[in-house]
């Protein structure tokens, strides 16, 4: 049954998009293939956007059955100039996404057709106000690249699949809802590509919940802002969060600069896909620190940024920079090897008197000495720092570092800095930490209240910060909460004693059962069979990115971790073996509904003579030895299907299998109690250690 809620539909759309993206790319690296998927999504968007706009115009004029897509090209030329002035681009009917797609399978020159279409779309803006916004926008969608195939025919085959896949996405009829879906689909794809790209992904995309809290900080107490700015704009996701927080109509203009050309193109596409008219955004390509593009547009009322961490720049090697009006007031330049505070000074210089800036910073800028300490002195002595927020670790793609946010203002109402320790404000989702809405609100509430909250927030005077050498590390001002659990040592000792008594009784029962089984077992009559002859062996279809924290079903991935997911693939009893990690040592016993990764294996027995739980224990005891004997090298880095299907498996009488399972289950229970005892002993040790090693400082003063 298809999902009916908006969130359910969005989740279903995301799964479809990611499956298509992975199915299409084949051998092309996902990071390289992003330009094709994202670019083709943009092509569909502007085609449907223009068609919907022109259809509405004509139907309001009385042409009730007008359909721009069915016009011939000469007839469509009428009104081109006016349409470009309004939309910023033009697409002829024959070159619309839906019409090119309809002809694609029979177009032997599809690559040339698409190349021509993209040039015509960009060319439609030449000589108009939108020329810079369209120029080079399709450069990264190279339809003649060998990445798509070694021959023209192979490339066109891939392009047909790409057109069909993007065309089949359930984005609905074009309208306000469709706009949301196009933008949401684009943001989702960028999130997934960034998560797979590691460090390079972190350089072009800020996680959505971090972007959202930065935008909220920059507009606290406001319902409308004139101009917003990001000097390291990346894919534009940070800027667009202002539209989500305030409403697109309440943002006067979006401004930004990005040094990477491909990322700059992604940012412009992102603006269009969120239906931000070309007249409302001005994104530039170039080096913000050395060649800023928006001198004539500053100051800005709200600035947000996640600049690259501690990159190199010219610094004092360029004698002109010390006289630059952005850097000169501080009297010193940021170090050549660490440009972090150069971005900070640039942002401060272009901040409006009534504005707020929220900047993600590398933690070193809070405490490093030398030029950076002098810049902090300038910021504090002039009362520009409004707040410093310590973020949790592992929020960003490509790094697990716990970054911070510095909030700047030019018109503060006090001479103090609010320090917020938000290091515990997160929820673990899949393999990253996330700022939930509750976490965001906790941070924003502290900024609005500006009062001391034990272990969370503290308002510190600028004078106290001066006395502390202008250090801005949050831990220097907000005491960390002691989260050690208070221990009832008498109660714990009683629990340990009870556990030991149960273990003694348990061992007696297990020893008796083992002795009985050994007496009754017979060495002959046990047959062996290949696993491939008595069981189904295969992998799943799910990807790790589909994992959902708190999902309804277990999700066995390719490593030893068991995650959760909202949909299941199998409902059965089976053994699950991860394809990688702990090779031959990690096994799961599945009994019920579950999902399986593409690189994890399931063994479902079809032979009624085999008890699956018995097989689970047998694999755990003997499988690793088997694969190591068969290995051609000293190490085995991953599991392959033949390793499992060729594994020789004994089939003793079923009642013997069940008795073995009963005994080993008892051992499992015993091990669990032993673990509980060890955990209790560790708590006991920590208790006595802390008691014995805690001294009263006052008695020695």
XYZ file of C-alpha atoms in Angstrom:
701
model
C 0.000 0.000 0.000
C 1.520 3.377 -1.027
C 2.207 5.891 1.765
C -0.510 8.495 2.327
C 1.222 11.036 4.605
C 3.398 13.816 3.181
C 6.443 12.515 5.057
C 5.735 8.961 3.877
C 5.445 10.116 0.271
C 8.672 12.097 0.593
C 10.485 9.055 2.020
C 9.147 6.885 -0.820
C 10.267 9.474 -3.384
C 13.743 9.579 -1.806
C 14.087 5.788 -2.000
C 13.023 5.823 -5.652
C 15.430 8.624 -6.541
C 18.409 6.977 -4.867
C 17.655 3.580 -6.392
C 17.447 5.156 -9.845
C 20.661 7.113 -9.316
C 22.543 3.952 -8.343
C 20.978 1.784 -11.064
C 21.813 4.315 -13.759
C 25.398 5.091 -12.937
C 26.699 1.553 -13.524
C 30.473 1.698 -13.348
C 30.608 5.502 -13.119
C 31.651 6.802 -9.707
C 28.621 8.192 -7.877
C 30.374 11.488 -7.194
C 31.137 11.942 -10.904
C 27.655 10.853 -11.975
C 25.883 13.418 -9.771
C 26.125 16.080 -12.470
C 24.140 13.903 -14.877
C 21.316 13.084 -12.463
C 21.114 16.587 -11.002
C 21.512 18.250 -14.390
C 18.782 16.170 -16.014
C 16.466 16.863 -13.078
C 17.076 20.576 -13.693
C 16.341 20.161 -17.409
C 12.987 18.564 -16.600
C 12.235 21.310 -14.068
C 12.798 24.295 -16.352
C 10.854 22.571 -19.155
C 7.834 21.998 -16.919
C 8.233 25.385 -15.233
C 8.137 27.227 -18.567
C 5.286 25.105 -19.943
C 3.160 25.694 -16.837
C 3.848 29.440 -16.949
C 2.941 29.851 -20.645
C -0.099 27.583 -20.399
C -1.411 29.651 -17.503
C -0.880 32.888 -19.453
C -2.733 31.659 -22.519
C -5.566 29.973 -20.645
C -6.218 33.119 -18.642
C -6.477 34.899 -22.011
C -9.217 32.478 -23.121
C -7.275 29.646 -24.800
C -8.619 26.923 -22.478
C -7.016 23.989 -24.319
C -3.651 25.663 -24.997
C -0.603 23.417 -24.553
C 2.765 25.004 -25.223
C 4.423 21.610 -25.610
C 2.318 20.918 -28.733
C 3.200 24.137 -30.584
C 5.607 24.105 -33.502
C 8.823 26.017 -32.952
C 8.130 28.953 -35.325
C 4.804 29.663 -33.599
C 6.509 29.521 -30.220
C 8.987 32.266 -31.134
C 6.218 34.818 -30.586
C 6.607 36.156 -27.086
C 10.151 34.851 -26.529
C 11.547 38.247 -25.474
C 8.846 38.891 -22.882
C 9.140 35.378 -21.479
C 12.922 35.586 -21.078
C 12.515 38.917 -19.291
C 10.139 37.242 -16.836
C 11.598 33.711 -16.425
C 15.223 34.295 -17.406
C 15.326 31.539 -20.069
C 13.434 30.047 -23.005
C 12.963 26.505 -24.303
C 11.417 25.779 -27.697
C 8.607 23.192 -27.719
C 10.661 20.653 -29.670
C 13.429 20.976 -27.076
C 11.281 20.519 -23.973
C 12.253 17.592 -21.760
C 9.068 15.629 -22.463
C 9.382 15.972 -26.252
C 13.093 15.124 -26.381
C 12.404 12.118 -24.168
C 9.570 10.923 -26.429
C 11.952 10.838 -29.423
C 15.030 9.666 -27.534
C 14.905 5.907 -28.259
C 14.781 6.543 -32.003
C 17.322 9.377 -32.017
C 20.657 7.973 -33.144
C 22.211 11.366 -32.432
C 20.658 11.879 -29.001
C 23.937 13.135 -27.539
C 24.113 15.858 -30.193
C 20.439 16.694 -29.710
C 20.887 17.225 -25.979
C 24.094 19.190 -26.463
C 22.240 21.509 -28.861
C 19.273 21.863 -26.492
C 21.499 22.853 -23.575
C 23.350 25.421 -25.696
C 20.033 26.881 -26.878
C 18.729 27.198 -23.306
C 21.872 29.014 -22.177
C 21.854 31.051 -25.381
C 18.301 32.209 -24.778
C 19.600 34.477 -22.001
C 22.508 36.043 -23.909
C 22.243 39.816 -23.902
C 19.634 39.833 -21.126
C 19.754 40.417 -17.375
C 19.783 36.663 -16.727
C 22.807 35.898 -18.925
C 25.223 35.410 -16.020
C 22.709 33.197 -14.185
C 22.457 30.758 -17.142
C 25.963 30.916 -18.591
C 27.806 27.583 -18.336
C 25.019 25.998 -16.314
C 25.128 22.726 -18.276
C 28.931 22.533 -18.596
C 29.207 19.597 -16.189
C 26.564 17.579 -18.029
C 28.946 16.295 -20.718
C 26.839 14.095 -23.000
C 29.916 13.058 -24.989
C 31.954 11.852 -22.023
C 33.455 8.373 -22.103
C 32.125 7.978 -18.550
C 28.749 7.256 -20.139
C 30.138 4.638 -22.536
C 32.956 3.883 -24.946
C 30.826 4.417 -28.051
C 28.165 6.903 -29.106
C 25.583 4.118 -29.095
C 26.465 3.148 -25.506
C 26.361 6.773 -24.393
C 22.982 7.325 -25.996
C 21.673 4.136 -24.398
C 22.654 5.529 -20.996
C 21.132 8.930 -21.827
C 17.812 7.303 -22.812
C 17.718 5.486 -19.471
C 18.554 8.726 -17.676
C 15.761 10.644 -19.445
C 13.244 7.886 -18.733
C 14.242 7.541 -15.097
C 14.074 11.290 -14.390
C 10.865 11.557 -16.404
C 9.217 8.772 -14.413
C 9.910 10.360 -11.021
C 6.533 10.967 -9.320
C 6.826 14.736 -8.992
C 3.174 15.427 -9.811
C 1.672 18.147 -11.970
C 3.735 21.292 -11.975
C 2.607 23.752 -9.333
C 3.558 24.866 -5.859
C 3.652 21.284 -4.595
C 5.731 20.148 -7.556
C 8.184 22.970 -6.898
C 8.614 21.684 -3.360
C 9.160 18.172 -4.665
C 11.739 19.232 -7.273
C 13.718 21.205 -4.706
C 13.363 18.482 -2.095
C 14.501 15.813 -4.565
C 17.548 17.904 -5.474
C 18.486 18.518 -1.825
C 18.089 14.809 -1.061
C 20.348 13.787 -3.939
C 23.013 16.268 -2.881
C 22.828 14.983 0.686
C 23.339 11.401 -0.467
C 26.151 12.258 -2.867
C 27.863 14.336 -0.163
C 27.614 11.508 2.365
C 29.336 9.147 -0.087
C 31.951 11.668 -1.164
C 33.510 12.011 2.294
C 35.676 15.100 2.696
C 34.903 16.451 -0.788
C 31.208 16.151 -0.022
C 31.603 18.221 3.118
C 33.206 20.967 1.070
C 30.127 21.556 -1.064
C 27.193 20.695 1.171
C 26.219 21.641 4.724
C 23.766 19.172 6.341
C 20.228 20.514 6.197
C 19.597 20.670 9.944
C 22.847 22.628 10.484
C 21.896 24.998 7.664
C 18.505 25.473 9.261
C 19.825 26.354 12.718
C 22.317 28.835 11.204
C 19.542 30.574 9.267
C 17.324 30.665 12.362
C 20.137 32.217 14.424
C 20.702 34.912 11.772
C 17.036 36.003 11.780
C 16.082 35.684 15.464
C 13.249 38.130 16.119
C 12.740 38.979 12.435
C 9.979 38.112 9.961
C 11.646 39.630 6.911
C 15.208 40.413 5.787
C 16.418 42.518 2.909
C 19.486 40.657 1.644
C 21.144 37.397 2.749
C 24.707 36.382 1.939
C 27.095 33.422 2.061
C 30.739 34.062 1.053
C 31.412 30.310 0.675
C 28.078 29.375 -0.853
C 28.744 25.740 -1.780
C 25.605 24.266 -3.343
C 23.436 27.100 -2.026
C 21.661 24.987 0.581
C 22.544 27.381 3.411
C 21.147 30.420 1.612
C 17.960 28.606 0.676
C 17.241 27.799 4.308
C 16.250 31.456 4.719
C 13.400 30.788 2.293
C 12.294 27.851 4.429
C 12.591 29.726 7.731
C 11.012 33.052 6.680
C 9.222 32.210 3.437
C 10.708 32.996 0.042
C 8.614 36.160 -0.286
C 10.181 37.548 2.921
C 13.762 37.460 1.634
C 14.706 40.412 -0.557
C 17.617 38.733 -2.329
C 20.068 35.833 -2.140
C 23.775 36.619 -2.620
C 26.806 34.347 -2.524
C 30.169 33.433 -3.983
C 31.731 30.016 -4.613
C 35.268 29.230 -5.746
C 34.623 25.745 -7.198
C 33.054 25.946 -10.670
C 31.101 22.680 -10.491
C 29.724 23.573 -7.065
C 28.881 27.077 -8.307
C 26.794 25.489 -11.072
C 25.052 23.272 -8.523
C 24.182 26.339 -6.450
C 22.599 28.151 -9.389
C 20.613 25.051 -10.342
C 19.510 24.761 -6.720
C 18.123 28.302 -6.823
C 16.105 27.599 -9.977
C 14.788 24.301 -8.627
C 13.504 26.076 -5.521
C 11.742 28.515 -7.882
C 13.855 31.501 -6.890
C 13.575 33.874 -9.844
C 16.848 34.912 -11.458
C 16.169 38.516 -10.420
C 16.260 37.503 -6.749
C 19.628 35.734 -6.644
C 23.142 36.838 -7.495
C 25.704 34.053 -7.204
C 29.278 34.653 -8.344
C 32.161 32.337 -9.200
C 35.530 33.253 -7.703
C 37.769 33.629 -4.658
C 35.888 35.577 -1.987
C 38.983 36.499 0.030
C 41.096 37.782 -2.868
C 38.455 38.849 -5.387
C 35.091 39.428 -3.677
C 32.222 39.869 -6.116
C 29.627 41.839 -4.179
C 31.263 45.131 -3.156
C 28.290 47.017 -4.587
C 25.711 44.866 -2.793
C 26.953 44.936 0.800
C 26.042 45.375 3.612
C 23.898 42.305 4.248
C 21.295 41.953 6.967
C 21.796 38.218 7.489
C 24.975 36.266 6.746
C 25.497 32.534 7.177
C 28.505 30.490 6.186
C 30.351 27.232 6.603
C 33.697 28.202 5.038
C 36.398 25.604 4.373
C 38.356 24.762 7.508
C 41.911 26.074 7.917
C 42.736 26.372 4.205
C 45.768 28.243 2.894
C 45.490 31.765 1.496
C 47.847 34.603 0.533
C 47.821 36.282 3.936
C 50.819 38.512 4.595
C 52.505 37.256 1.409
C 50.216 39.742 -0.352
C 51.152 43.256 0.905
C 47.902 44.722 -0.425
C 45.692 42.699 1.885
C 46.677 44.484 5.111
C 45.163 47.667 3.629
C 42.000 45.916 2.467
C 39.085 47.607 4.318
C 37.797 44.166 5.343
C 41.002 43.170 7.164
C 42.718 46.473 8.040
C 40.681 47.279 11.201
C 42.051 44.204 12.967
C 45.617 45.368 12.316
C 46.726 41.836 11.435
C 45.979 39.189 8.813
C 44.892 35.633 9.455
C 47.820 33.170 9.104
C 48.666 32.026 5.573
C 48.028 28.411 6.585
C 44.683 29.100 8.281
C 42.205 31.371 6.504
C 39.338 30.761 8.975
C 39.381 34.204 10.588
C 39.964 35.905 7.232
C 36.458 34.714 6.303
C 35.225 35.920 9.703
C 36.639 39.434 9.172
C 35.249 39.547 5.617
C 31.797 38.622 6.952
C 31.978 41.183 9.752
C 32.973 43.909 7.301
C 29.967 43.228 5.066
C 27.463 42.795 7.906
C 24.772 45.461 8.237
C 24.565 47.496 11.451
C 21.270 45.765 12.301
C 22.413 42.394 11.007
C 23.481 39.029 12.422
C 26.081 36.595 11.114
C 26.289 32.906 12.059
C 29.514 31.187 11.014
C 30.613 27.583 11.425
C 34.224 27.645 12.599
C 37.019 25.140 13.091
C 37.540 24.849 16.886
C 41.170 25.946 16.707
C 40.173 29.556 16.008
C 38.813 29.770 19.557
C 42.124 29.291 21.327
C 45.122 29.412 18.940
C 47.679 32.146 19.614
C 49.579 34.535 17.383
C 47.634 36.471 14.741
C 44.416 34.622 15.539
C 44.561 35.721 19.183
C 45.015 39.338 18.018
C 41.968 39.023 15.758
C 39.921 37.633 18.670
C 41.116 40.614 20.741
C 39.842 42.978 18.037
C 36.471 41.206 17.942
C 36.016 41.219 21.739
C 37.350 44.739 22.406
C 34.910 46.102 19.812
C 32.016 44.016 21.193
C 31.279 42.171 17.925
C 30.993 38.620 19.291
C 27.444 37.893 20.426
C 27.707 34.148 21.111
C 29.894 31.068 20.749
C 28.131 27.715 20.415
C 29.926 24.400 20.812
C 28.343 21.890 18.415
C 28.291 18.083 18.778
C 30.914 15.997 16.948
C 30.230 14.099 13.713
C 27.602 16.437 12.239
C 29.346 17.148 8.945
C 30.261 15.022 5.948
C 33.930 14.190 5.674
C 34.887 15.045 9.264
C 33.902 13.985 12.782
C 35.389 17.127 14.371
C 33.178 18.994 16.845
C 32.930 22.418 15.213
C 31.461 25.591 16.686
C 29.309 28.547 15.644
C 30.421 32.141 16.179
C 27.594 34.688 16.126
C 28.533 38.266 15.209
C 26.563 41.501 15.665
C 27.459 45.177 15.317
C 24.654 46.530 17.528
C 24.603 44.513 20.729
C 22.649 45.465 23.848
C 25.295 44.256 26.326
C 29.067 43.910 26.650
C 29.177 40.160 27.043
C 29.383 36.913 25.087
C 26.949 34.031 25.548
C 28.716 30.654 25.596
C 26.508 27.646 24.805
C 27.616 24.050 25.270
C 25.440 22.181 22.750
C 27.824 19.225 22.498
C 25.100 16.839 23.713
C 22.337 18.318 21.548
C 22.035 15.589 18.927
C 20.381 12.344 17.932
C 22.358 9.543 16.319
C 20.851 8.668 12.926
C 22.534 5.934 10.876
C 26.239 6.830 10.950
C 26.007 10.589 11.672
C 24.771 12.860 14.440
C 21.772 15.091 13.684
C 20.403 18.278 15.234
C 16.713 17.579 15.820
C 14.103 20.353 15.976
C 14.154 20.049 19.780
C 17.944 20.399 19.777
C 17.698 23.473 17.542
C 15.048 25.047 19.755
C 17.134 24.457 22.881
C 20.023 26.353 21.283
C 17.814 29.161 19.950
C 16.080 29.518 23.308
C 19.426 30.055 25.015
C 20.365 32.746 22.466
C 17.081 34.578 23.008
C 17.137 34.380 26.827
C 20.866 35.154 27.294
C 20.871 33.857 30.878
C 23.030 31.323 32.703
C 21.849 27.707 32.542
C 23.952 25.274 34.547
C 26.176 23.084 32.342
C 24.590 24.567 29.178
C 24.883 28.344 28.856
C 26.776 31.179 30.517
C 26.870 34.904 29.838
C 30.471 36.111 30.264
C 31.566 39.742 30.280
C 34.062 40.934 27.688
C 36.304 41.974 30.605
C 36.401 38.387 31.913
C 37.280 37.163 28.427
C 40.129 39.690 28.264
C 41.386 38.398 31.606
C 41.364 34.906 30.100
C 43.666 35.887 27.255
C 40.814 36.278 24.755
C 40.220 32.543 24.648
C 36.756 31.707 23.332
C 36.610 27.971 23.971
C 33.197 27.120 25.436
C 34.644 24.617 27.914
C 36.620 27.434 29.559
C 33.380 29.129 30.647
C 30.671 26.441 30.840
C 31.383 23.653 33.320
C 30.788 20.152 31.954
C 28.113 18.166 33.748
C 29.345 15.177 35.771
C 27.294 12.373 34.251
C 28.714 9.551 36.340
C 25.914 7.407 37.685
C 25.405 7.377 41.444
C 25.962 3.816 42.622
C 24.118 1.799 45.296
C 27.148 -0.340 46.165
C 25.284 -2.525 48.689
C 22.515 -3.262 46.198
C 25.049 -4.000 43.468
C 26.925 -6.474 45.667
C 23.653 -8.301 46.368
C 22.876 -8.508 42.618
C 26.324 -9.899 41.893
C 25.944 -12.564 44.584
C 22.559 -13.615 43.147
C 24.026 -13.824 39.648
C 26.856 -16.072 40.857
C 24.374 -18.474 42.470
C 22.344 -18.711 39.236
C 25.504 -19.352 37.267
C 26.473 -22.285 39.505
C 23.060 -23.906 39.034
C 23.179 -23.200 35.308
C 26.578 -24.853 34.884
C 25.331 -27.988 36.674
C 22.362 -28.314 34.279
C 24.487 -27.680 31.181
C 27.169 -30.184 32.265
C 24.529 -32.888 32.772
C 22.946 -32.255 29.368
C 26.300 -32.378 27.569
C 27.237 -35.643 29.277
C 23.868 -37.177 28.257
C 24.264 -36.086 24.632
C 27.791 -37.466 24.403
C 26.612 -40.844 25.744
C 23.734 -41.055 23.285
C 25.441 -39.683 20.188
C 26.723 -42.069 17.542
C 29.649 -41.332 15.293
C 28.176 -43.020 12.215
C 25.054 -42.266 10.221
C 25.626 -38.491 9.906
C 25.505 -37.346 6.278
C 27.078 -34.163 4.867
C 25.647 -31.938 2.131
C 26.701 -28.765 0.306
C 24.851 -25.725 1.579
C 24.030 -24.877 -2.036
C 22.063 -28.153 -2.316
C 19.941 -27.710 0.800
C 19.407 -23.943 1.086
C 18.754 -20.736 -0.833
C 21.775 -18.421 -0.736
C 21.561 -14.824 -1.911
C 21.991 -11.139 -1.085
C 19.494 -8.393 -0.378
C 18.539 -5.327 -2.404
C 18.689 -2.616 0.244
C 21.309 0.108 0.624
C 22.721 1.443 3.899
C 21.328 4.884 3.091
C 17.793 3.483 3.496
C 18.386 2.846 7.209
C 15.997 4.651 9.546
C 16.730 5.233 13.212
C 13.963 3.495 15.159
C 12.658 1.672 12.067
C 10.187 -1.199 12.337
C 12.432 -4.027 11.085
C 16.034 -5.190 11.563
C 18.324 -4.275 8.674
C 21.381 -6.503 8.301
C 24.136 -4.551 6.533
C 27.453 -5.688 5.106
C 29.301 -5.236 8.428
C 28.537 -6.597 11.887
C 26.178 -3.705 12.687
C 22.432 -4.343 12.735
C 20.458 -1.222 11.783
C 16.729 -0.503 11.439
C 14.529 0.144 8.426
C 10.861 0.853 7.687
C 10.402 -1.782 4.959
C 11.293 -5.479 4.863
C 12.380 -7.839 2.074
C 12.105 -11.250 3.748
C 9.817 -12.932 6.258
C 11.544 -16.182 7.174
C 13.995 -18.032 9.365
C 17.530 -17.674 8.053
C 21.209 -17.218 8.818
C 22.656 -13.850 7.798
C 26.360 -13.384 7.048
C 27.816 -9.879 6.480
C 29.875 -9.657 3.305
C 32.599 -7.573 4.949
C 33.910 -6.991 8.463
C 34.707 -9.788 10.896
C 34.985 -12.266 8.009
C 33.801 -15.704 9.095
C 33.172 -14.518 12.647
C 29.904 -12.554 12.455
C 26.588 -14.387 12.022
C 23.006 -13.367 12.694
C 20.024 -15.601 13.323
C 16.970 -14.021 11.658
C 13.475 -15.220 12.447
C 10.718 -13.010 11.018
C 10.663 -9.886 8.848
C 13.955 -8.227 7.969
C 15.825 -6.334 5.239
C 19.211 -7.248 3.819
C 22.052 -5.205 2.340
C 23.280 -5.778 -1.211
C 26.543 -7.145 0.213
C 25.143 -9.337 2.973
C 24.079 -12.962 2.477
C 21.036 -14.895 3.654
C 20.921 -18.691 3.984
C 17.342 -19.981 4.022
C 17.134 -23.765 4.380
C 14.737 -25.606 2.078
C 15.629 -29.060 3.413
C 13.257 -30.061 6.239
C 16.001 -32.168 7.862
C 17.857 -29.000 8.960
C 17.103 -26.830 11.988
C 18.190 -23.264 11.166
C 19.322 -22.450 14.703
C 21.544 -25.571 14.685
C 23.009 -24.425 11.376
C 23.630 -20.970 12.859
C 25.725 -22.498 15.653
C 27.550 -24.807 13.235
C 28.497 -21.925 10.932
C 29.786 -19.943 13.914
C 32.005 -22.876 14.912
C 33.380 -24.053 11.558
C 32.822 -21.621 8.681
C 35.891 -19.418 9.222
C 38.216 -22.438 9.297
C 36.665 -23.653 6.034
C 37.107 -20.383 4.127
C 40.663 -19.918 5.389
C 41.578 -23.408 4.160
C 40.169 -22.530 0.737
C 41.767 -19.070 0.606
C 44.481 -18.415 -1.981
C 46.060 -15.646 0.121
C 46.814 -15.103 3.777
C 43.758 -12.940 4.350
C 40.144 -12.983 3.225
C 38.693 -9.488 2.884
C 35.133 -10.316 1.845
C 32.637 -13.157 1.551
C 31.598 -14.478 -1.853
C 28.596 -16.670 -2.606
C 30.601 -19.800 -3.644
C 32.306 -19.803 -0.234
C 28.878 -20.356 1.312
C 27.323 -22.706 -1.239
C 30.376 -25.038 -1.152
C 30.462 -25.256 2.647
C 30.000 -28.944 3.742
C 27.244 -29.211 6.332
C 26.441 -32.209 8.608
C 22.831 -33.363 8.979
C 22.495 -35.381 12.211
C 19.011 -36.540 13.321
C 16.685 -33.617 13.924
C 16.187 -34.455 17.626
C 19.981 -34.321 18.066
C 20.108 -30.912 16.370
C 17.381 -29.608 18.669
C 19.191 -30.900 21.753
C 22.419 -29.220 20.633
C 20.500 -25.979 20.135
C 18.946 -26.270 23.609
C 22.354 -26.753 25.221
C 24.033 -23.942 23.290
C 21.115 -21.600 24.014
C 21.733 -22.314 27.685
C 25.388 -21.425 27.193
C 24.287 -18.203 25.466
C 22.137 -17.381 28.468
C 25.062 -18.158 30.751
C 27.339 -15.867 28.723
C 24.779 -13.077 28.976
C 24.755 -13.409 32.754
C 28.536 -13.430 32.796
C 28.540 -10.216 30.767
C 26.069 -8.694 33.217
C 28.336 -9.664 36.090
C 31.384 -8.194 34.364
C 29.497 -4.941 33.704
C 28.503 -4.814 37.355
C 32.094 -5.506 38.414
C 33.277 -2.657 36.178
C 30.784 -0.297 37.812
C 31.980 -1.507 41.206
C 35.588 -0.873 40.203
C 34.813 2.652 38.967
C 32.965 3.404 42.206
C 35.850 2.376 44.448
C 38.423 3.969 42.128
C 36.639 7.335 42.267
C 36.191 7.067 46.039
C 39.826 6.173 46.646
C 41.271 8.760 44.251
C 39.091 11.752 45.146
C 40.699 14.183 47.573
C 39.514 17.376 49.223
C 41.581 20.192 47.673
C 40.684 22.593 50.507
C 42.355 20.405 53.136
C 45.695 20.782 51.341
C 45.569 24.546 50.681
